[in-house]
Short mmCIF file of C-alpha atoms in Angstrom, two decimals:
data_model
loop_
_atom_site.label_atom_id
_atom_site.label_comp_id
_atom_site.label_asym_id
_atom_site.label_seq_id
_atom_site.Cartn_x
_atom_site.Cartn_y
_atom_site.Cartn_z
CA MET A 1367 -22.97 -7.10 16.44
CA LYS A 1368 -24.16 -4.97 13.41
CA GLY A 1369 -25.33 -1.57 14.66
CA GLU A 1370 -23.57 -1.85 18.04
CA ASN A 1371 -20.99 0.59 19.36
CA LEU A 1372 -17.23 0.00 18.77
CA SER A 1373 -16.89 -0.52 22.55
CA SER A 1374 -18.62 -3.89 22.11
CA LEU A 1375 -15.52 -5.35 20.25
CA CYS A 1376 -13.02 -7.67 21.84
CA THR A 1377 -9.58 -6.03 21.68
CA PRO A 1378 -7.20 -5.63 20.11
CA ALA A 1379 -9.38 -4.86 17.13
CA LEU A 1380 -8.75 -3.11 13.80
CA VAL A 1381 -11.53 -0.64 13.08
CA LEU A 1382 -12.20 1.01 9.76
CA ASP A 1383 -14.18 4.19 9.21
CA VAL A 1384 -15.90 3.39 5.84
CA ASP A 1385 -16.78 7.12 5.30
CA LYS A 1386 -13.19 8.15 5.47
CA VAL A 1387 -12.21 5.19 3.16
CA LYS A 1388 -14.73 6.45 0.59
CA ARG A 1389 -13.71 10.11 0.84
CA ASN A 1390 -9.97 9.10 0.51
CA ALA A 1391 -10.74 7.01 -2.52
CA GLN A 1392 -12.92 9.61 -4.20
CA ARG A 1393 -10.36 12.36 -3.62
CA MET A 1394 -7.73 10.11 -5.40
CA ILE A 1395 -10.09 9.40 -8.34
CA GLU A 1396 -10.74 13.20 -8.73
CA ASN A 1397 -6.94 13.87 -8.64
CA CYS A 1398 -6.37 11.49 -11.39
CA GLN A 1399 -9.36 12.80 -13.41
CA ASN A 1400 -7.99 16.27 -13.07
CA LEU A 1401 -4.57 15.13 -14.28
CA GLY A 1402 -6.03 13.16 -17.17
CA VAL A 1403 -4.22 9.96 -16.10
CA GLN A 1404 -5.56 6.46 -15.37
CA LEU A 1405 -5.62 5.52 -11.67
CA ARG A 1406 -4.38 1.99 -11.08
CA PRO A 1407 -4.90 1.65 -7.31
CA HIS A 1408 -2.57 -0.68 -5.31
CA MET A 1409 -4.28 -3.39 -3.24
CA LYS A 1410 -1.39 -4.11 -0.86
CA THR A 1411 -2.67 -2.02 2.01
CA HIS A 1412 -6.08 -3.60 2.54
CA LYS A 1413 -6.23 -6.72 0.41
CA THR A 1414 -10.04 -6.86 0.54
CA LEU A 1415 -12.77 -7.16 -2.12
CA GLU A 1416 -14.86 -4.35 -0.54
CA CYS A 1417 -12.12 -1.85 -0.53
CA ALA A 1418 -11.02 -2.79 -3.96
CA ASP A 1419 -14.52 -2.07 -5.22
CA ILE A 1420 -14.49 1.33 -3.69
CA MET A 1421 -11.05 2.17 -5.06
CA THR A 1422 -11.97 1.12 -8.67
CA GLY A 1423 -15.38 2.72 -8.53
CA GLY A 1424 -17.00 -0.71 -8.77
CA SER A 1425 -15.27 -1.54 -12.15
CA ARG A 1426 -13.12 -4.29 -10.72
CA ARG A 1427 -10.55 -3.49 -13.35
CA CYS A 1428 -7.03 -1.92 -13.44
CA ILE A 1429 -5.47 -2.76 -10.15
CA VAL A 1430 -1.98 -3.43 -8.70
CA VAL A 1431 -1.07 -6.24 -6.37
CA SER A 1432 2.08 -7.08 -4.53
CA THR A 1433 1.64 -10.83 -4.10
CA LEU A 1434 0.39 -13.67 -6.20
CA ALA A 1435 -1.93 -14.47 -3.42
CA GLU A 1436 -3.58 -11.16 -3.92
CA ALA A 1437 -3.65 -11.64 -7.81
CA CYS A 1438 -5.41 -15.09 -7.39
CA PHE A 1439 -7.79 -13.69 -4.74
CA TYR A 1440 -8.93 -10.94 -7.04
CA ALA A 1441 -9.01 -13.10 -10.17
CA ASP A 1442 -11.26 -15.64 -8.39
CA ASN A 1443 -13.64 -12.78 -7.50
CA GLY A 1444 -14.07 -11.23 -11.00
CA PHE A 1445 -11.27 -8.71 -11.18
CA ASP A 1446 -9.15 -8.38 -14.38
CA ASP A 1447 -6.50 -6.11 -15.78
CA ILE A 1448 -4.11 -7.05 -12.80
CA LEU A 1449 -0.62 -5.88 -12.63
CA TYR A 1450 1.60 -7.90 -10.32
CA ALA A 1451 4.06 -5.19 -9.49
CA TYR A 1452 6.94 -7.23 -8.10
CA PRO A 1453 10.09 -8.23 -9.90
CA LEU A 1454 9.35 -11.65 -11.54
CA PRO A 1455 9.99 -14.29 -8.90
CA PHE A 1456 11.77 -17.27 -10.57
CA ASP A 1457 9.88 -19.78 -8.44
CA LYS A 1458 6.48 -18.36 -9.46
CA VAL A 1459 6.74 -18.17 -13.26
CA GLU A 1460 4.29 -21.07 -13.76
CA ARG A 1461 1.74 -19.45 -11.39
CA CYS A 1462 2.12 -16.27 -13.45
CA ALA A 1463 1.68 -18.16 -16.65
CA VAL A 1464 -1.57 -19.74 -15.37
CA LEU A 1465 -2.93 -16.30 -14.55
CA SER A 1466 -1.83 -14.87 -17.93
CA GLU A 1467 -3.62 -17.67 -19.78
CA ARG A 1468 -6.76 -17.37 -17.63
CA LEU A 1469 -7.32 -13.55 -17.53
CA ASP A 1470 -7.95 -11.02 -20.34
CA LEU A 1471 -5.00 -9.04 -18.98
CA PHE A 1472 -2.54 -10.18 -16.34
CA GLN A 1473 0.74 -8.18 -16.30
CA ILE A 1474 4.13 -8.72 -14.69
CA VAL A 1475 7.17 -6.65 -13.91
CA LEU A 1476 10.81 -7.47 -14.54
CA ASP A 1477 14.13 -5.67 -14.15
CA HIS A 1478 16.75 -8.30 -15.21
CA PRO A 1479 17.63 -10.18 -18.37
CA HIS A 1480 17.53 -13.48 -16.57
CA ALA A 1481 13.70 -12.95 -15.92
CA LEU A 1482 13.16 -12.45 -19.61
CA ASP A 1483 14.98 -15.66 -20.20
CA ALA A 1484 12.46 -17.38 -17.79
CA LEU A 1485 9.64 -16.09 -19.81
CA LYS A 1486 11.23 -17.45 -23.02
CA LYS A 1487 11.35 -20.91 -21.44
CA ARG A 1488 7.65 -20.78 -20.66
CA PRO A 1489 5.68 -19.54 -23.77
CA LEU A 1490 2.08 -18.94 -23.15
CA ARG A 1491 -0.54 -21.11 -24.79
CA GLU A 1492 -2.87 -20.18 -27.63
CA GLY A 1493 -0.70 -17.42 -28.89
CA ARG A 1494 -1.12 -15.30 -25.77
CA LEU A 1495 1.49 -12.65 -24.96
CA TRP A 1496 3.51 -12.04 -21.73
CA HIS A 1497 2.54 -8.49 -20.85
CA VAL A 1498 5.63 -7.05 -19.25
CA TRP A 1499 6.35 -3.78 -17.45
CA LEU A 1500 9.89 -2.81 -17.14
CA LYS A 1501 10.72 -1.76 -13.58
CA LEU A 1502 12.77 1.45 -13.56
CA ASP A 1503 14.68 2.88 -10.53
CA CYS A 1504 14.35 6.65 -10.65
CA GLY A 1505 15.95 7.30 -7.26
CA ASN A 1506 13.96 5.06 -4.89
CA GLY A 1507 16.81 2.63 -4.55
CA ARG A 1508 14.88 -0.58 -4.16
CA ALA A 1509 13.93 -2.78 -7.19
CA GLY A 1510 14.42 -1.80 -10.83
CA VAL A 1511 17.12 -1.14 -13.33
CA LEU A 1512 18.65 2.28 -12.91
CA HIS A 1513 17.16 4.80 -15.30
CA SER A 1514 20.49 6.21 -16.34
CA GLU A 1515 22.16 2.87 -17.09
CA PRO A 1516 22.44 1.79 -20.73
CA GLU A 1517 21.31 -1.61 -19.56
CA ALA A 1518 17.81 -0.18 -18.98
CA LEU A 1519 17.30 0.64 -22.62
CA ARG A 1520 18.98 -2.67 -23.79
CA LEU A 1521 16.55 -4.54 -21.59
CA ALA A 1522 13.58 -2.66 -22.99
CA GLN A 1523 14.83 -3.47 -26.57
CA ALA A 1524 15.29 -7.12 -25.65
CA ILE A 1525 11.76 -7.38 -24.33
CA VAL A 1526 10.35 -5.87 -27.55
CA GLU A 1527 12.42 -8.30 -29.60
CA THR A 1528 11.41 -11.37 -27.73
CA LYS A 1529 8.72 -13.52 -29.43
CA GLY A 1530 5.63 -13.98 -27.27
CA VAL A 1531 6.47 -11.01 -25.03
CA GLU A 1532 5.06 -7.50 -25.13
CA LEU A 1533 6.54 -4.43 -23.43
CA THR A 1534 3.43 -2.94 -21.92
CA GLY A 1535 4.94 -0.18 -19.97
CA VAL A 1536 7.60 1.37 -17.80
CA TYR A 1537 6.93 1.31 -14.06
CA ALA A 1538 8.66 3.45 -11.33
CA HIS A 1539 7.93 3.68 -7.63
CA CYS A 1540 8.83 7.07 -6.07
CA GLY A 1541 9.13 5.61 -2.59
CA ASN A 1542 11.82 8.16 -1.78
CA SER A 1543 8.87 10.59 -1.34
CA TYR A 1544 8.53 8.88 2.16
CA ASN A 1545 11.51 10.83 3.20
CA SER A 1546 9.69 14.06 2.54
CA ARG A 1547 8.38 16.62 5.03
CA GLY A 1548 5.75 18.88 3.54
CA VAL A 1549 4.01 19.37 0.33
CA GLU A 1550 6.95 21.23 -1.32
CA GLN A 1551 9.38 18.32 -0.70
CA ILE A 1552 6.76 15.72 -1.80
CA GLN A 1553 6.28 17.53 -5.06
CA ALA A 1554 10.01 17.92 -5.64
CA VAL A 1555 10.32 14.12 -5.50
CA ALA A 1556 7.21 13.64 -7.65
CA GLN A 1557 8.64 16.05 -10.24
CA GLU A 1558 11.97 14.32 -10.27
CA THR A 1559 10.58 10.89 -10.69
CA THR A 1560 8.12 12.11 -13.41
CA ASP A 1561 10.97 13.88 -15.25
CA LEU A 1562 13.22 10.92 -15.18
CA THR A 1563 10.49 8.51 -16.32
CA LEU A 1564 9.45 10.86 -19.09
CA GLN A 1565 13.18 11.26 -20.17
CA PHE A 1566 13.42 7.48 -20.33
CA MET A 1567 10.19 7.32 -22.43
CA GLU A 1568 11.90 9.74 -24.90
CA LYS A 1569 14.91 7.31 -25.14
CA LEU A 1570 12.44 4.48 -25.94
CA LYS A 1571 10.68 6.66 -28.58
CA ALA A 1572 13.96 7.41 -30.17
CA ALA A 1573 14.61 3.72 -30.44
CA GLY A 1574 11.18 3.29 -32.06
CA ILE A 1575 9.55 1.86 -28.82
CA THR A 1576 6.16 3.05 -27.54
CA CYS A 1577 4.54 1.83 -24.28
CA LYS A 1578 2.76 3.12 -21.23
CA SER A 1579 4.37 4.83 -18.26
CA SER A 1580 3.40 4.76 -14.59
CA ILE A 1581 4.73 6.09 -11.34
CA GLY A 1582 3.33 6.00 -7.92
CA SER A 1583 3.33 6.58 -4.21
CA THR A 1584 0.69 7.88 -1.84
CA PRO A 1585 2.59 11.11 -1.09
CA SER A 1586 3.24 12.01 -4.70
CA CYS A 1587 -0.24 11.15 -5.83
CA SER A 1588 -1.90 12.96 -2.85
CA HIS A 1589 -0.11 16.19 -4.00
CA PRO A 1590 0.50 15.58 -7.67
CA VAL A 1591 2.51 17.91 -10.00
CA LYS A 1592 1.18 19.00 -13.33
CA ASP A 1593 3.71 17.02 -15.40
CA MET A 1594 2.35 13.73 -14.01
CA GLY A 1595 -0.55 14.33 -16.46
CA LYS A 1596 2.00 13.37 -19.20
CA LEU A 1597 2.12 9.83 -17.79
CA SER A 1598 -0.19 7.03 -18.68
CA GLU A 1599 -1.03 5.78 -15.18
CA VAL A 1600 -0.31 6.31 -11.44
CA HIS A 1601 -0.43 3.53 -8.87
CA PRO A 1602 -0.80 4.68 -5.21
CA GLY A 1603 -2.25 2.44 -2.51
CA ASN A 1604 -1.89 3.57 1.07
CA TYR A 1605 -4.05 6.64 0.56
CA VAL A 1606 -7.28 4.67 1.06
CA PHE A 1607 -6.36 4.21 4.77
CA TYR A 1608 -3.57 6.74 5.35
CA ASP A 1609 -1.66 6.61 8.72
CA VAL A 1610 0.43 8.62 11.08
CA GLN A 1611 3.49 8.28 8.83
CA GLN A 1612 1.64 9.90 5.94
CA SER A 1613 0.52 12.75 8.22
CA VAL A 1614 4.13 13.36 9.16
CA ILE A 1615 5.19 13.35 5.61
CA GLY A 1616 2.41 15.77 4.70
CA SER A 1617 0.18 13.55 2.51
CA CYS A 1618 -2.80 13.95 4.79
CA SER A 1619 -4.04 15.15 8.20
CA LEU A 1620 -4.69 12.81 11.10
CA LYS A 1621 -8.34 13.40 10.67
CA GLU A 1622 -8.16 11.60 7.32
CA VAL A 1623 -6.72 8.37 8.68
CA ALA A 1624 -9.38 5.69 8.31
CA VAL A 1625 -7.78 2.82 10.25
CA LYS A 1626 -7.28 2.65 14.03
CA VAL A 1627 -6.65 -0.17 16.55
CA LEU A 1628 -8.76 -0.47 19.78
CA THR A 1629 -7.01 -1.72 22.77
CA ARG A 1630 -7.91 -2.07 26.55
CA VAL A 1631 -6.07 -1.16 29.64
CA ILE A 1632 -5.24 -4.41 31.31
CA GLY A 1633 -2.78 -3.24 34.00
CA HIS A 1634 -1.82 -0.38 36.34
CA CYS A 1635 1.93 -0.25 37.03
CA PRO A 1636 2.63 2.69 39.41
CA HIS A 1637 6.10 1.50 40.21
CA ARG A 1638 6.88 2.22 36.50
CA ASN A 1639 4.41 5.11 36.04
CA GLN A 1640 2.88 2.93 33.21
CA LEU A 1641 -0.25 1.40 31.90
CA LEU A 1642 -0.27 -2.03 30.42
CA ILE A 1643 -2.54 -2.50 27.30
CA ASP A 1644 -3.61 -5.67 25.46
CA CYS A 1645 -2.04 -4.63 22.13
CA GLY A 1646 1.49 -5.71 21.38
CA TRP A 1647 3.36 -5.80 18.06
CA CYS A 1648 1.06 -8.68 16.94
CA GLY A 1649 -1.70 -6.03 16.77
CA LEU A 1650 0.19 -3.02 15.55
CA SER A 1651 3.62 -3.98 14.10
CA LEU A 1652 6.90 -2.45 15.14
CA ASP A 1653 7.14 -0.35 11.96
CA GLY A 1654 8.33 3.15 12.73
CA ALA A 1655 10.68 1.82 15.43
CA GLY A 1656 8.98 3.97 18.11
CA LYS A 1657 10.46 7.09 16.79
CA LEU A 1658 7.35 9.24 16.96
CA PRO A 1659 7.16 11.65 20.00
CA THR A 1660 4.34 9.42 21.06
CA GLY A 1661 6.24 6.17 20.45
CA TYR A 1662 4.87 3.53 18.18
CA ALA A 1663 1.48 5.18 17.56
CA VAL A 1664 -0.60 8.19 18.32
CA ILE A 1665 -3.04 7.56 21.08
CA GLU A 1666 -6.21 9.35 20.01
CA GLY A 1667 -7.41 12.04 22.45
CA HIS A 1668 -4.22 11.67 24.65
CA PRO A 1669 -1.38 13.71 23.21
CA ASP A 1670 0.34 13.41 26.55
CA LEU A 1671 0.67 9.63 26.40
CA LYS A 1672 3.41 7.57 24.66
CA LEU A 1673 3.21 3.92 23.63
CA LEU A 1674 6.77 3.28 24.83
CA SER A 1675 7.31 -0.38 23.96
CA MET A 1676 5.58 -3.57 22.95
CA THR A 1677 6.13 -7.26 23.34
CA GLN A 1678 4.14 -9.84 21.33
CA GLU A 1679 0.79 -9.32 23.11
CA HIS A 1680 1.47 -6.39 25.59
CA GLY A 1681 2.12 -2.69 25.25
CA ARG A 1682 3.60 -0.33 27.81
CA VAL A 1683 2.09 3.22 27.95
CA GLU A 1684 3.47 6.12 29.98
CA PRO A 1685 2.99 9.90 30.18
CA ILE A 1686 5.34 12.00 28.16
CA SER A 1687 5.96 13.93 31.33
CA GLY A 1688 4.67 13.93 34.97
CA PRO A 1689 2.82 11.13 36.88
CA LEU A 1690 -0.06 9.15 35.45
CA ASP A 1691 -3.54 9.81 36.81
CA TYR A 1692 -4.76 6.25 37.01
CA SER A 1693 -8.40 7.34 37.70
CA LYS A 1694 -8.66 8.46 34.07
CA PHE A 1695 -7.73 4.95 32.83
CA PRO A 1696 -9.67 2.31 34.79
CA LEU A 1697 -8.83 -1.23 34.03
CA GLY A 1698 -10.88 -2.39 31.00
CA SER A 1699 -11.16 1.05 29.61
CA LEU A 1700 -10.54 1.59 25.78
CA LEU A 1701 -7.72 3.46 24.11
CA THR A 1702 -7.62 4.05 20.39
CA LEU A 1703 -4.23 3.79 18.63
CA ILE A 1704 -3.69 5.50 15.26
CA PRO A 1705 -0.96 3.32 13.61
CA TYR A 1706 2.31 4.59 12.31
CA HIS A 1707 1.95 2.53 9.15
CA SER A 1708 -1.45 1.28 8.14
CA CYS A 1709 -0.19 -1.46 5.73
CA ALA A 1710 1.89 -3.01 8.35
CA THR A 1711 -0.86 -2.83 10.94
CA ALA A 1712 -3.63 -4.15 8.65
CA VAL A 1713 -1.61 -7.28 7.82
CA MET A 1714 -1.53 -8.21 11.55
CA HIS A 1715 -5.43 -8.55 11.58
CA PRO A 1716 -7.49 -11.41 10.14
CA VAL A 1717 -10.61 -9.15 9.96
CA TYR A 1718 -11.32 -5.44 9.75
CA HIS A 1719 -14.33 -4.19 11.75
CA VAL A 1720 -16.04 -1.66 9.52
CA HIS A 1721 -18.02 1.24 11.01
CA SER A 1722 -19.78 4.55 10.23
CA GLU A 1723 -19.85 7.17 12.86
CA GLY A 1724 -18.89 4.62 15.53
CA ARG A 1725 -21.61 2.12 14.71
CA LEU A 1726 -20.55 -1.34 13.50
CA LEU A 1727 -21.57 -2.27 9.89
CA GLY A 1728 -19.85 -5.57 9.53
CA LYS A 1729 -16.47 -7.21 8.81
CA TRP A 1730 -14.13 -7.20 5.87
CA THR A 1731 -11.86 -10.15 5.42
CA PRO A 1732 -8.43 -9.60 3.71
CA THR A 1733 -6.49 -12.29 1.79
CA ARG A 1734 -3.15 -13.37 3.25
CA GLY A 1735 0.09 -14.99 2.17
CA TRP A 1736 2.27 -14.79 -0.86
#
C-alpha cells in the first residue's frame, strides 16, 4: 500500500499528513527556543513512537503522558524523563514505584495530602526519590489545589519535608484558554496563568523552597506571551495535530490541521435530503456535540454540507440549505472530515495512515488503555 493514493484505503480511516506534523512540531520547538523555556511535549494526542520522536527532536527525553499505559509504552521503547501528569491514582502507586525505580527520571503529580501519605507508605528502593510536581489550579477548574488557598503552600512544604520525596516542580494547565476566541483572548489567559504561577513560585521562594515551574495548553503555547519565558517548562500536546476546535479558538488555521478522517458515501436518502456515510461516532467521536455550523466536523471542500448526526457506525450528512445534488456524491465516493477534536478522534483508531502529499508512507500504531 506504500506509495498508493489515499483513495486506496478502506474507510473510515484516520490519515495523517506527516509534513504538517513536522511543521507544527518545529514551530513549537522554535517558539520555546525563542522564549528560552524547555519544551516538554504531551503525548496524549497521538500516543505513538514516531510522533514522539518528531516532537522531541529525536532525543526521546522530556515528555508528558496522561496514562500509565503511555508511560510504560514509552519507557519500553527507550524514552526517559517522563512526567505522568495526572493526580496520583491511589490504585496505581505500585506501578508508579516500579517506573520510578526503573527509569533515570520518572515524575508524578499530586494535589492532595492523602497522595503524599501514599508515597510515604511506599518508599523507593536503593535510596531513590519520588520526583513530585505539585498540581496547581490557576483558573482551569479541573485538577489541582487552588493557587490562592493556604493549603497549596502547606502541601508544597509537606512534600519538601517528607523523607524520600523531592518537590521537582509546580504544574498548571491553562485549559481555560479553550474558551478563548482569537489571539488576544488566548494571550490574556496565558498571561493570567503565568502570573499566578509565578506569584506562587515567589511564595515558595519566600518559604525557602526552589523548584521548577510549568504551564501548558496548545492555545497558550501557540501564541505565547513574553512572561512565559520566566517559567522553566511548557507542556502543550494537541499542537502536533491541531483540529477544528483549535482553529475556532485561534491557535491555528484549518490548513495546519494534520489529521483527517476519510469516509465513503454509502447511501442516498432523498426523502430526508441526506447522504449516509460509513463514519459514525466510533470513527470520529461525539466531542463538540455537533455545535459547529457544519455539525460534528468540517467536510473538506464542501462548506455547504453539515454532518448532522452520527450513530455508532453511520453518519448523516445534509446541505446547510437547499436540496442535495446527488450526482456530486456517487455511492462509494470519498468525503474528508476534519475533526472537531483530534485527541478524541485519534483515540478511536487502532492505526494512523501516514501520508505525504496524498501518497501513503506507512502506518503508525498508538498505544491504548490506562
